[in-house]
CSV table of C-alpha atoms and ligand atoms in Angstrom, one decimal:
chain,number,residue,atom,x,y,z
A,639,MET,CA,26.7,-16.7,-4.2
A,640,LEU,CA,25.5,-17.5,-0.7
A,641,TYR,CA,22.1,-15.9,-0.1
A,642,LYS,CA,21.5,-15.2,3.5
A,643,GLY,CA,17.8,-14.2,3.8
A,644,TYR,CA,15.1,-16.1,5.6
A,645,LEU,CA,16.8,-19.2,4.4
A,646,GLU,CA,20.6,-19.6,3.8
A,647,VAL,CA,20.9,-21.0,0.3
A,648,GLU,CA,23.4,-21.1,-2.5
A,649,ILE,CA,22.3,-19.1,-5.6
A,650,ASP,CA,24.3,-19.6,-8.8
A,651,PRO,CA,25.4,-16.0,-9.8
A,652,ALA,CA,24.8,-17.0,-13.5
A,653,LEU,CA,21.2,-17.8,-12.8
A,654,ASP,CA,18.7,-15.8,-14.8
A,655,LEU,CA,16.4,-14.8,-11.9
A,656,VAL,CA,13.6,-13.4,-14.0
A,657,LYS,CA,13.5,-16.6,-16.2
A,658,GLU,CA,13.6,-18.8,-13.1
A,659,ILE,CA,10.9,-16.8,-11.3
A,660,ASN,CA,8.6,-17.0,-14.4
A,661,TYR,CA,9.3,-20.7,-14.7
A,662,LEU,CA,8.5,-21.4,-11.0
A,663,LYS,CA,5.3,-19.2,-11.1
A,664,LYS,CA,4.0,-21.4,-14.0
A,665,GLU,CA,5.1,-24.7,-12.4
A,666,LYS,CA,3.7,-24.0,-9.0
A,667,ARG,CA,0.5,-22.2,-10.3
A,668,ALA,CA,1.6,-19.1,-8.3
A,669,VAL,CA,0.6,-15.5,-8.8
A,670,LEU,CA,3.0,-12.6,-8.0
A,671,LEU,CA,1.1,-9.6,-6.8
A,672,ALA,CA,3.2,-6.4,-6.4
A,673,HIS,CA,2.5,-2.9,-5.0
A,674,TYR,CA,3.5,0.2,-6.9
A,675,TYR,CA,6.2,0.9,-4.3
A,676,GLN,CA,8.2,-2.1,-5.3
A,677,ASN,CA,11.5,-1.7,-7.2
A,678,PRO,CA,11.0,-1.6,-11.0
A,679,ASP,CA,12.6,-5.1,-11.6
A,680,ILE,CA,9.9,-6.6,-9.3
A,681,GLN,CA,7.1,-4.6,-10.9
A,682,ASP,CA,8.2,-5.8,-14.3
A,683,ILE,CA,7.8,-9.5,-13.5
A,684,ALA,CA,4.6,-9.1,-11.4
A,685,ASP,CA,1.3,-10.7,-12.7
A,686,TYR,CA,-0.5,-7.7,-11.2
A,687,ILE,CA,0.7,-4.3,-10.0
A,688,GLY,CA,-1.6,-2.1,-8.1
A,689,ASP,CA,-2.7,-0.1,-5.1
A,690,SER,CA,-4.0,-1.6,-1.8
A,691,LEU,CA,-7.6,-1.9,-3.1
A,692,GLY,CA,-6.6,-3.4,-6.5
A,693,LEU,CA,-4.3,-5.9,-4.7
A,694,ALA,CA,-7.0,-7.0,-2.3
A,695,GLN,CA,-9.4,-7.4,-5.2
A,696,GLN,CA,-6.9,-9.5,-7.1
A,697,ALA,CA,-6.3,-11.6,-4.1
A,698,GLU,CA,-10.0,-12.1,-3.7
A,699,LYS,CA,-10.4,-13.4,-7.2
A,700,THR,CA,-7.2,-15.3,-7.9
A,701,LYS,CA,-7.4,-18.9,-9.0
A,702,ALA,CA,-3.7,-19.5,-8.3
A,703,GLU,CA,-2.6,-22.0,-5.7
A,704,ILE,CA,0.1,-19.9,-4.2
A,705,ILE,CA,0.1,-16.1,-3.7
A,706,LEU,CA,3.5,-14.5,-3.6
A,707,PHE,CA,3.0,-11.0,-2.2
A,708,ALA,CA,5.7,-8.4,-3.1
A,709,GLY,CA,4.5,-5.6,-0.8
A,710,VAL,CA,4.4,-5.4,3.0
A,711,HIS,CA,3.1,-7.6,5.8
A,712,PHE,CA,-0.4,-6.1,6.2
A,713,MET,CA,-1.0,-6.6,2.4
A,714,ALA,CA,-0.1,-10.3,2.5
A,715,GLU,CA,-2.3,-10.7,5.6
A,716,THR,CA,-5.2,-9.3,3.7
A,717,ALA,CA,-4.5,-11.8,0.9
A,718,LYS,CA,-4.4,-14.7,3.5
A,719,ILE,CA,-7.6,-13.5,5.2
A,720,LEU,CA,-9.4,-13.7,1.8
A,721,ASN,CA,-7.7,-17.1,1.0
A,722,PRO,CA,-7.3,-19.0,4.2
A,723,SER,CA,-6.7,-22.3,2.4
A,724,LYS,CA,-4.0,-20.9,0.0
A,725,LYS,CA,-0.3,-20.6,0.7
A,726,VAL,CA,0.7,-16.9,0.9
A,727,LEU,CA,4.4,-16.3,0.6
A,728,ILE,CA,6.1,-13.0,1.5
A,729,PRO,CA,9.7,-12.4,0.3
A,730,ASP,CA,10.8,-10.8,3.6
A,731,LEU,CA,8.9,-11.2,6.8
A,732,LYS,CA,10.5,-8.0,8.1
A,733,ALA,CA,8.7,-6.0,5.5
A,734,GLY,CA,6.4,-4.3,8.0
A,735,CYS,CA,4.9,-0.8,8.0
A,736,SER,CA,5.5,2.2,10.3
A,737,LEU,CA,1.8,3.2,10.0
A,738,ALA,CA,0.6,-0.3,11.0
A,739,ASP,CA,3.1,-0.2,13.9
A,740,SER,CA,1.7,3.1,15.1
A,741,CYS,CA,-1.5,1.4,16.2
A,742,PRO,CA,-0.9,-1.4,18.8
A,743,PRO,CA,-4.1,-3.5,19.2
A,744,ASP,CA,-4.2,-3.3,23.1
A,745,ARG,CA,-4.1,0.5,23.1
A,746,PHE,CA,-6.6,0.7,20.2
A,747,ALA,CA,-9.0,-1.6,22.1
A,748,GLU,CA,-8.9,0.9,25.0
A,749,PHE,CA,-9.4,3.8,22.6
A,750,LYS,CA,-12.4,2.1,21.0
A,751,ALA,CA,-13.9,1.4,24.5
A,752,LYS,CA,-13.7,5.1,25.3
A,753,HIS,CA,-15.9,5.9,22.2
A,754,PRO,CA,-19.0,3.7,22.4
A,755,ASN,CA,-21.6,4.0,19.7
A,756,HIS,CA,-18.8,4.9,17.1
A,757,VAL,CA,-18.4,2.9,13.9
A,758,VAL,CA,-14.8,1.9,13.5
A,759,LEU,CA,-13.3,2.5,10.0
A,760,SER,CA,-9.7,1.4,9.6
A,761,TYR,CA,-7.3,2.1,6.8
A,762,ILE,CA,-6.1,-1.1,5.3
A,763,ASN,CA,-2.6,-0.2,6.4
A,764,CYS,CA,-3.0,-1.8,9.8
A,765,THR,CA,-2.5,-5.2,11.4
A,766,ALA,CA,-5.0,-8.0,11.2
A,767,GLU,CA,-5.7,-7.5,14.9
A,768,ILE,CA,-6.8,-3.9,14.2
A,769,LYS,CA,-8.9,-5.1,11.3
A,770,ALA,CA,-10.6,-7.5,13.7
A,771,LEU,CA,-11.5,-4.6,16.0
A,772,SER,CA,-13.0,-2.6,13.0
A,773,ASP,CA,-16.3,-2.5,11.3
A,774,VAL,CA,-15.2,-1.6,7.8
A,775,ILE,CA,-11.8,-1.4,6.2
A,776,VAL,CA,-11.0,1.4,3.7
A,777,THR,CA,-8.2,2.3,1.3
A,778,SER,CA,-7.2,5.7,-0.1
A,779,THR,CA,-9.2,4.8,-3.2
A,780,ASN,CA,-12.6,4.2,-1.5
A,781,ALA,CA,-12.3,6.0,1.9
A,782,VAL,CA,-14.3,9.1,1.0
A,783,GLN,CA,-17.2,7.1,-0.5
A,784,ILE,CA,-17.3,4.6,2.3
A,785,VAL,CA,-17.3,7.4,4.9
A,786,GLU,CA,-20.1,9.2,3.0
A,787,SER,CA,-22.1,6.0,3.0
A,788,PHE,CA,-22.8,6.5,6.7
A,789,PRO,CA,-25.3,9.1,7.8
A,790,LYS,CA,-23.8,12.4,8.9
A,791,SER,CA,-25.1,11.8,12.5
A,792,GLN,CA,-23.1,8.5,12.8
A,793,PRO,CA,-20.0,9.0,15.0
A,794,ILE,CA,-17.0,7.4,13.5
A,795,ILE,CA,-13.5,6.4,14.7
A,796,PHE,CA,-10.9,6.5,12.0
A,797,ALA,CA,-7.6,4.6,12.4
A,798,PRO,CA,-4.6,4.5,12.2
A,799,ASP,CA,-3.6,7.4,9.8
A,800,LYS,CA,-4.4,10.8,11.2
A,801,ASN,CA,-3.3,12.5,8.0
A,802,LEU,CA,-5.7,10.5,5.8
A,803,GLY,CA,-8.3,10.9,8.5
A,804,ALA,CA,-7.9,14.7,8.5
A,805,TYR,CA,-8.1,14.8,4.7
A,806,ILE,CA,-11.3,12.8,4.7
A,807,ASN,CA,-12.8,15.0,7.5
A,808,LYS,CA,-12.0,18.1,5.4
A,809,LYS,CA,-13.4,16.5,2.2
A,810,THR,CA,-16.6,15.2,3.7
A,811,GLY,CA,-17.3,17.8,6.4
A,812,ARG,CA,-17.3,15.0,9.1
A,813,ASN,CA,-15.6,15.1,12.5
A,814,MET,CA,-14.3,11.6,12.7
A,815,VAL,CA,-12.3,10.8,15.9
A,816,LEU,CA,-8.7,10.1,14.7
A,817,TRP,CA,-6.2,7.7,16.0
A,818,ASP,CA,-2.8,9.4,16.2
A,819,GLY,CA,-0.8,7.4,13.7
A,820,ALA,CA,1.2,8.2,10.5
A,821,CYS,CA,3.4,6.8,7.8
A,822,MET,CA,7.1,7.7,8.2
A,823,VAL,CA,7.5,7.9,4.4
A,824,HIS,CA,4.7,10.4,3.7
A,825,GLU,CA,5.4,12.5,6.8
A,826,ILE,CA,9.0,13.1,5.9
A,827,PHE,CA,8.4,15.3,2.8
A,828,SER,CA,9.8,18.8,3.0
A,829,LEU,CA,7.4,21.6,2.5
A,830,GLU,CA,10.2,24.1,1.9
A,831,LYS,CA,11.9,21.9,-0.7
A,832,LEU,CA,8.5,21.2,-2.4
A,833,ILE,CA,7.8,25.0,-2.7
A,834,LYS,CA,11.3,25.6,-4.1
A,835,LEU,CA,10.9,22.7,-6.6
A,836,LYS,CA,7.6,24.2,-7.8
A,837,HIS,CA,9.3,27.6,-8.3
A,838,GLN,CA,12.0,25.9,-10.4
A,839,ASN,CA,9.3,24.0,-12.4
A,840,PRO,CA,6.3,26.3,-12.5
A,841,LYS,CA,4.4,24.3,-15.1
A,842,ALA,CA,4.6,21.1,-13.1
A,843,LYS,CA,1.5,19.8,-11.4
A,844,ILE,CA,1.9,18.8,-7.8
A,845,ILE,CA,0.2,15.4,-7.1
A,846,ALA,CA,0.2,14.0,-3.6
A,847,HIS,CA,-1.0,10.9,-1.6
A,848,PRO,CA,-3.4,11.7,1.2
A,849,GLU,CA,-1.1,10.1,3.8
A,850,CYS,CA,0.9,13.4,3.5
A,851,GLU,CA,0.5,16.1,6.1
A,852,ALA,CA,-2.1,18.9,5.5
A,853,PRO,CA,0.5,21.7,4.7
A,854,LEU,CA,1.8,19.6,1.8
A,855,LEU,CA,-1.6,18.6,0.6
A,856,GLU,CA,-2.5,22.3,0.5
A,857,GLN,CA,0.1,22.7,-2.2
A,858,ALA,CA,-1.3,19.9,-4.4
A,859,ASP,CA,-3.2,20.2,-7.7
A,860,PHE,CA,-4.4,16.7,-7.2
A,861,ILE,CA,-4.7,14.3,-4.3
A,862,GLY,CA,-5.3,10.6,-4.6
A,863,SER,CA,-4.3,6.9,-4.1
A,864,THR,CA,-1.4,5.6,-6.0
A,865,THR,CA,-3.7,4.4,-8.8
A,866,ALA,CA,-5.5,7.7,-8.9
A,867,LEU,CA,-2.2,9.6,-9.2
A,868,LEU,CA,-1.1,7.3,-12.0
A,869,ASN,CA,-4.3,7.7,-13.9
A,870,TYR,CA,-4.2,11.5,-13.4
A,871,THR,CA,-0.7,11.7,-15.1
A,872,LYS,CA,-2.0,9.6,-18.1
A,873,LYS,CA,-4.5,12.3,-19.1
A,874,SER,CA,-3.2,14.7,-21.7
A,875,GLU,CA,-5.3,17.6,-20.3
A,876,ASN,CA,-3.4,17.4,-17.0
A,877,GLY,CA,-0.1,18.4,-18.5
A,878,ASP,CA,3.4,17.0,-19.1
A,879,GLU,CA,5.3,17.7,-15.9
A,880,PHE,CA,4.5,16.4,-12.4
A,881,ILE,CA,6.0,16.7,-9.0
A,882,VAL,CA,5.1,13.4,-7.3
A,883,VAL,CA,4.6,13.6,-3.5
A,884,THR,CA,4.5,9.9,-2.6
A,885,GLU,CA,6.9,6.9,-2.5
A,886,THR,CA,9.1,6.9,-5.6
A,887,GLY,CA,8.2,3.4,-6.8
A,888,ILE,CA,5.1,4.7,-8.5
A,889,LEU,CA,7.3,6.8,-10.9
A,890,HIS,CA,8.2,3.6,-12.8
A,891,GLN,CA,4.6,3.0,-13.9
A,892,MET,CA,4.1,6.7,-14.6
A,893,GLN,CA,7.1,6.9,-16.8
A,894,LYS,CA,6.2,3.6,-18.6
A,895,ALA,CA,2.7,4.9,-19.3
A,896,SER,CA,3.8,8.4,-20.4
A,897,PRO,CA,7.4,8.1,-21.7
A,898,SER,CA,7.5,11.7,-23.0
A,899,LYS,CA,6.3,13.3,-19.7
A,900,THR,CA,8.5,14.5,-16.9
A,901,PHE,CA,8.2,13.1,-13.3
A,902,ILE,CA,10.0,14.7,-10.5
A,903,PRO,CA,10.0,13.0,-7.1
A,904,ALA,CA,9.3,15.3,-4.2
A,905,PRO,CA,12.3,15.4,-1.8
A,906,PRO,CA,12.2,14.4,1.8
A,907,ASN,CA,13.5,16.4,4.8
A,908,ASN,CA,16.9,14.7,4.7
A,909,ASN,CA,19.8,14.4,2.3
A,910,CYS,CA,18.1,12.0,0.0
A,911,ALA,CA,16.9,13.1,-3.4
A,912,CYS,CA,13.8,10.9,-3.3
A,913,ASN,CA,11.7,9.1,-0.8
A,914,ASP,CA,11.7,5.3,-0.6
A,915,CYS,CA,9.8,3.1,1.9
A,916,PRO,CA,12.4,1.1,3.7
A,917,TYR,CA,10.0,-1.8,4.3
A,918,MET,CA,8.7,-2.0,0.7
A,919,LYS,CA,12.3,-1.9,-0.6
A,920,LEU,CA,13.3,-4.9,1.5
A,921,ASN,CA,11.9,-7.2,-1.3
A,922,THR,CA,14.4,-8.2,-4.0
A,923,LEU,CA,14.4,-10.6,-7.0
A,924,GLU,CA,16.7,-12.9,-5.0
A,925,LYS,CA,14.2,-13.1,-2.1
A,926,ILE,CA,11.3,-13.7,-4.5
A,927,TYR,CA,13.2,-16.5,-6.2
A,928,VAL,CA,14.0,-18.2,-2.9
A,929,ALA,CA,10.5,-17.7,-1.6
A,930,LEU,CA,9.0,-19.4,-4.7
A,931,LYS,CA,11.5,-22.2,-4.9
A,932,TYR,CA,11.4,-23.2,-1.3
A,933,GLU,CA,7.8,-21.9,-0.6
A,934,GLN,CA,9.1,-20.0,2.5
A,935,PRO,CA,8.6,-17.8,4.4
A,936,GLU,CA,5.0,-18.5,4.5
A,937,LEU,CA,2.6,-16.1,6.2
A,938,VAL,CA,0.8,-18.0,8.9
A,939,MET,CA,-2.2,-16.7,10.8
A,940,SER,CA,-4.6,-18.3,13.3
A,941,ALA,CA,-8.0,-19.4,12.0
A,942,GLU,CA,-9.6,-17.3,14.8
A,943,LEU,CA,-7.9,-14.1,13.7
A,944,ILE,CA,-8.7,-14.8,10.0
A,945,GLU,CA,-12.3,-15.2,10.9
A,946,LYS,CA,-12.5,-12.0,13.0
A,947,ALA,CA,-10.7,-9.9,10.4
A,948,LYS,CA,-12.6,-11.2,7.4
A,949,ALA,CA,-16.0,-9.3,7.8
A,950,PRO,CA,-14.6,-5.8,7.8
A,951,ILE,CA,-12.5,-6.6,4.7
A,952,ARG,CA,-15.6,-8.2,3.0
A,953,ASN,CA,-17.6,-5.1,3.9
A,954,MET,CA,-15.0,-2.9,2.1
A,955,LEU,CA,-14.9,-5.1,-1.0
A,956,ASP,CA,-18.7,-5.2,-1.2
A,957,LEU,CA,-19.0,-1.5,-0.8
A,958,SER,CA,-16.3,-0.9,-3.4
A,959,ALA,CA,-18.1,-3.2,-5.9
A,960,LYS,CA,-21.3,-1.2,-5.2
A,961,PHE,CA,-19.5,2.1,-6.0
A,962,GLY,CA,-18.0,0.6,-9.1
A,963,LEU,CA,-14.5,0.8,-7.8
B,772,13P,P1,-2.2,2.9,-1.9
B,772,13P,O1,-1.3,2.3,-2.9
B,772,13P,O2,-3.4,2.1,-1.6
B,772,13P,O3,-2.6,4.3,-2.3
B,772,13P,O4,-1.4,3.0,-0.5
B,772,13P,C1,-0.2,3.6,-0.3
B,772,13P,C2,0.6,3.0,0.7
B,772,13P,O5,1.2,3.7,1.5
B,772,13P,C3,0.8,1.6,0.7
B,772,13P,O6,1.6,1.3,1.8
B,773,SF4,FE1,3.7,1.7,5.5
B,773,SF4,FE2,4.2,4.1,4.7
B,773,SF4,FE3,5.7,2.1,3.8
B,773,SF4,FE4,3.2,2.3,3.0
B,773,SF4,S1,4.8,3.7,2.5
B,773,SF4,S2,4.2,0.5,3.7
B,773,SF4,S3,2.2,3.2,4.8
B,773,SF4,S4,5.6,2.8,5.9
């Protein structure tokens, strides 16, 4: 089979990709980090599967010589910023993020200049250039606690996700200035279909990611990061049926952890039954195999950008450790 990805190489169709990837990981002292939104076959061979905070923490402490990041570009960038001397591989360089794209650095720099005296908190789902313009990075796991670590009188800019920002404002009673960005995957859920689904499954708990819009979050029994949603479904007191309002990849871990429970993906506002991130789903076992074997494509960043983006990420990791997260 001719594989036409970043490299054009011949892959023997009889090759056991899982076996080969596991062999190459060992031989090259490589670690495979994967986000919950990856396809199940990738999740099943990962050394670590997690949310954005968990992945950054793993990247921080890994002893591996190569980090292969099965996620999207901004996640691999974070790993590189924390490990400038290590080789960071990404299976598909086109695995970007609509939320990160919604915040161009030049426009954000102007926005920041219009709000002097504001602390800049940025969601980790942004480019390294935006991180370099920020004071502290947050994820959906630690955002509320990090915002609350600032005095109420401190003006704050929150970028790039307006939905997560609005959710934090509501939860903390703050009035952070929000950048007008959003994730295409979490904005496309249908409120009408969600309400209908709940009527059809009255016992099911609605669990949602805070990147969703407010009217959807208002329907939710529980709101949290992907890890928080997964942990919620594991607890017996939270029931046996769940309508999951986030990217469908997370259902694999939910079903694995609770095989007897029922997980229903919330439908988007189109003809699809479930909601996949087109960027996350660019990664495949073939691309992971090729990336590991040929050590390409490698994520390359300038030393200057790495240096500028490091402090806000370090601030997040230090605060998370302080909060026991
Ligand atoms: P978390 O996994 O950190 O909750 O983030 C969700 C997401 O959209 C990642 O792209
Ligand atoms: Fe970006 Fe949304 Fe995809 Fe996450 S799910 S990578 S925020 S586009």
